[in-house]
Short mmCIF file of C-alpha atoms in Angstrom, two decimals:
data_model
loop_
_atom_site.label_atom_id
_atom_site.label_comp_id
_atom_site.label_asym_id
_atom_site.label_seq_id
_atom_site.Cartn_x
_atom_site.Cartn_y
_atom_site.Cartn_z
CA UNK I 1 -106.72 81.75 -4.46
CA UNK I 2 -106.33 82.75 -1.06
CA UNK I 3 -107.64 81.70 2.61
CA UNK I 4 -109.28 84.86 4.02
CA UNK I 5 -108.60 83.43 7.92
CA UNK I 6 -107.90 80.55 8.94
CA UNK I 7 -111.30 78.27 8.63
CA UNK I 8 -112.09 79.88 5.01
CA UNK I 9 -110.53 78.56 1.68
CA UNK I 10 -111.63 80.79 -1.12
CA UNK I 11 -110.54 80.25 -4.99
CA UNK I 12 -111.45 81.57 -8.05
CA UNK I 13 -110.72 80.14 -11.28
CA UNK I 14 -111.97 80.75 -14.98
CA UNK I 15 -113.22 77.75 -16.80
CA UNK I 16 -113.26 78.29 -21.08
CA UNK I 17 -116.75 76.65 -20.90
CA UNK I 18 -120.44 78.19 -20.72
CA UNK I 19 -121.91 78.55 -16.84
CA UNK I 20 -124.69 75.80 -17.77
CA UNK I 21 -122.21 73.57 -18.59
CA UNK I 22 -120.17 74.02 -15.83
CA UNK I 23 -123.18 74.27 -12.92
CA UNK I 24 -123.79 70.57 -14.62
CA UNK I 25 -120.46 68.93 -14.11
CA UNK I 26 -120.53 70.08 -10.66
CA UNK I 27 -124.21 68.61 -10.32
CA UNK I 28 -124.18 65.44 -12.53
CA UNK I 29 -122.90 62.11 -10.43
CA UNK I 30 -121.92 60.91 -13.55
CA UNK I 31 -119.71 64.27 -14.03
CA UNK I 32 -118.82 64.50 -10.55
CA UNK I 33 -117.14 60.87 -10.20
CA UNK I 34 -115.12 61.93 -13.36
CA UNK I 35 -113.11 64.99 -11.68
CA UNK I 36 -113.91 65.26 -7.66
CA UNK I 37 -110.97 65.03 -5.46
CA UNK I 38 -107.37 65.26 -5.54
CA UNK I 39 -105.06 63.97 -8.64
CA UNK I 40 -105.47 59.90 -9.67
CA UNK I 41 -107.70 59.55 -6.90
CA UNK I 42 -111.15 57.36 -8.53
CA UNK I 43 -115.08 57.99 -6.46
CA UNK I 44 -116.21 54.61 -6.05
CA UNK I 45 -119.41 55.98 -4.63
CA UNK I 46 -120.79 59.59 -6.44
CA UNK I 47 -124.75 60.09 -5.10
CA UNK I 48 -125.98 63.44 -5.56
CA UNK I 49 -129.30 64.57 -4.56
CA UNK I 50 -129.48 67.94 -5.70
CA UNK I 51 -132.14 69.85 -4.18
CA UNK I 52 -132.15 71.59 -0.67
CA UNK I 53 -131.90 68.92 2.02
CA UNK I 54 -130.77 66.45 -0.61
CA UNK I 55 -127.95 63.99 0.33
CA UNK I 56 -124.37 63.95 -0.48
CA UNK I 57 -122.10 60.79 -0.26
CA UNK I 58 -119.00 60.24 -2.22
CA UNK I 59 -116.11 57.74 -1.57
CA UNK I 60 -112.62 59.45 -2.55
CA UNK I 61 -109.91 56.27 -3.30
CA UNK I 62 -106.54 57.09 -2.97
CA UNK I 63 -103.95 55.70 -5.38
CA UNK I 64 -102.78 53.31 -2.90
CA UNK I 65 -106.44 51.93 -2.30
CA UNK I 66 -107.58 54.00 0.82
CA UNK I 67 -111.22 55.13 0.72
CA UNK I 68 -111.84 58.49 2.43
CA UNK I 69 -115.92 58.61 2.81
CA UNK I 70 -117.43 62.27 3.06
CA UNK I 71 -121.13 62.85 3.36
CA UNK I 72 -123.34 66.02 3.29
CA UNK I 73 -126.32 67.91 2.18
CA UNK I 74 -127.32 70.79 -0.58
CA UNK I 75 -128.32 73.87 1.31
CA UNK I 76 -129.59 76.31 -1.68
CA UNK I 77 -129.39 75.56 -5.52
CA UNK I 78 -129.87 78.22 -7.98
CA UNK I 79 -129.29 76.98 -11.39
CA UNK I 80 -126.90 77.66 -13.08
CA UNK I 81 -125.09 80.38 -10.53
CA UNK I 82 -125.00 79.26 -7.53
CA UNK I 83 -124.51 75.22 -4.78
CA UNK I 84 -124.46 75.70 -1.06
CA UNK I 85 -123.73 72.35 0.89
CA UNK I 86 -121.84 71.20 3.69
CA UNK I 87 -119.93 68.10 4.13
CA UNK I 88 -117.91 66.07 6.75
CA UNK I 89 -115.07 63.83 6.07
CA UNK I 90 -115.71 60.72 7.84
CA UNK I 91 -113.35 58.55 10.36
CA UNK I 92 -113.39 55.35 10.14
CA UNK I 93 -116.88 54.70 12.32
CA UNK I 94 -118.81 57.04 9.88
CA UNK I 95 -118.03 60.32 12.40
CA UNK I 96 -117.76 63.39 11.37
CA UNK I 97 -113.74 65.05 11.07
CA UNK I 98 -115.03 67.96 10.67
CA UNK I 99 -117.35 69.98 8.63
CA UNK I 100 -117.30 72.44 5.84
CA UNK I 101 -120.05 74.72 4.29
CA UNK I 102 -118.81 75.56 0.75
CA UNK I 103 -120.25 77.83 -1.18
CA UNK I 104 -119.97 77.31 -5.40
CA UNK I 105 -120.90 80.65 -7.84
CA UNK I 106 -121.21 80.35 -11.19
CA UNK I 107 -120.40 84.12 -13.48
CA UNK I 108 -120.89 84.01 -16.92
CA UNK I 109 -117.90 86.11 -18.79
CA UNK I 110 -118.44 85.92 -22.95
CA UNK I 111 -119.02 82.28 -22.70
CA UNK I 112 -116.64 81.66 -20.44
CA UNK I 113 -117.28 80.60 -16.55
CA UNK I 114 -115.80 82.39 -13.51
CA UNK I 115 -116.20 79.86 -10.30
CA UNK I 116 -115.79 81.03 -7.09
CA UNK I 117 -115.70 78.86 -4.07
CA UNK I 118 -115.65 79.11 -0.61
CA UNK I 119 -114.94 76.25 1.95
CA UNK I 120 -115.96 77.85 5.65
CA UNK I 121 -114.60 75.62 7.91
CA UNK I 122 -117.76 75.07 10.87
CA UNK I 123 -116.36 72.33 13.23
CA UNK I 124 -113.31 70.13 13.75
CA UNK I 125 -112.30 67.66 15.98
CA UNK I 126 -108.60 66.51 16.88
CA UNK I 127 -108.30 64.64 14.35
CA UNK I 128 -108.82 66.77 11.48
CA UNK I 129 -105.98 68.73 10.93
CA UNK I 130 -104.08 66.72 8.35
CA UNK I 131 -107.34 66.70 6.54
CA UNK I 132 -107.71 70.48 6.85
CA UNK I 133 -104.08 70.59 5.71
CA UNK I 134 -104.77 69.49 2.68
CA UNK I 135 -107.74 71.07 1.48
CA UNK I 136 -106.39 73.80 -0.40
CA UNK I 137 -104.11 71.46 -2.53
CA UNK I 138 -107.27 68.60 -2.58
CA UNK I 139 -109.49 71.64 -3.97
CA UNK I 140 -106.72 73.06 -6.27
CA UNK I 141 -106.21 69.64 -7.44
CA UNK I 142 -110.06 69.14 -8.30
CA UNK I 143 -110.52 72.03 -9.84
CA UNK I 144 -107.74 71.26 -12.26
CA UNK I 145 -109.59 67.51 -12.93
CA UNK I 146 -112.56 69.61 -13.52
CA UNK I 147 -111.04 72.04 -16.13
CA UNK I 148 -109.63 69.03 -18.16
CA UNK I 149 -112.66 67.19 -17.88
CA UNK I 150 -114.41 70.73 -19.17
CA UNK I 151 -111.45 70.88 -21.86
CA UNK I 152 -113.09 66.90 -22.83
CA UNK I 153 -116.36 68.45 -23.62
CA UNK I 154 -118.11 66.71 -20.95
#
């Protein structure tokens, strides 16, 4: 995993399950509330319309009971290799902190699944940057839900 500049998180990770599996955990609201976000946090709120323009709106709860609200829309689907949406974490009055256009691919390897993605960071406002801080370890974190909700046979 790397960041490529300063608004881009990229990281690439191999999953031991097949690519149609793994494009439907990332697709599935029931799937999605089971591993999105960082470590013991729960989703509340998973609603996934996936097709382009479709809506995105999942409540993140912290441990401690905070609920972090991010919204956004699917750009491009192309089952099973490839999700483009973007997605703002929102402040307290439903505003946008700052958006993101991530980009999800999906490479079959022998039954295995390489998964690349890349968060482009599009807009931020002041008060972002703790937010932005954290994304690598928030993705890193998710990713690693997602492989032991894979390793579950979802």
């Amino acid at each position: 995993m790397h960041a490529s500049d300063a608004n881009d998180l990229v990281i690439t990770r191999v999953f031991d399950a097949p690519r149609d599996l793994v494009f439907r955990v990332w697709t599935d609201p029931a799937h999605v509330a089971r591993w999105w976000g960082p470590k013991d946090f729960t989703n509340p709120r998973c609603e996934l319309d996936v097709r382009p323009g479709g809506a995105i709106h999942i409540d993140m709860r912290s441990p401690d009971g905070t609920v972090y609200p991010m919204k956004g829309v699917f750009a491009e689907i192309v089952a099973p290799e490839r999700l483009v949406f973007s997605s703002s974490a929102l402040d307290e009055n439903g505003a946008a902190l700052f958006e993101v256009l991530t980009t999800v691919t999906f490479v079959d390897e022998g039954g295995k699944t390489k998964l690349t993605m890349r968060a482009h960071v599009t807009k931020t406002t002041p008060g972002a940057q703790m937010y932005l801080e954290g994304m690598e370890t928030g993705w890193t974190q998710s990713l690693q839900r997602l492989a032991d909700h894979l390793a579950n046979k979802a």
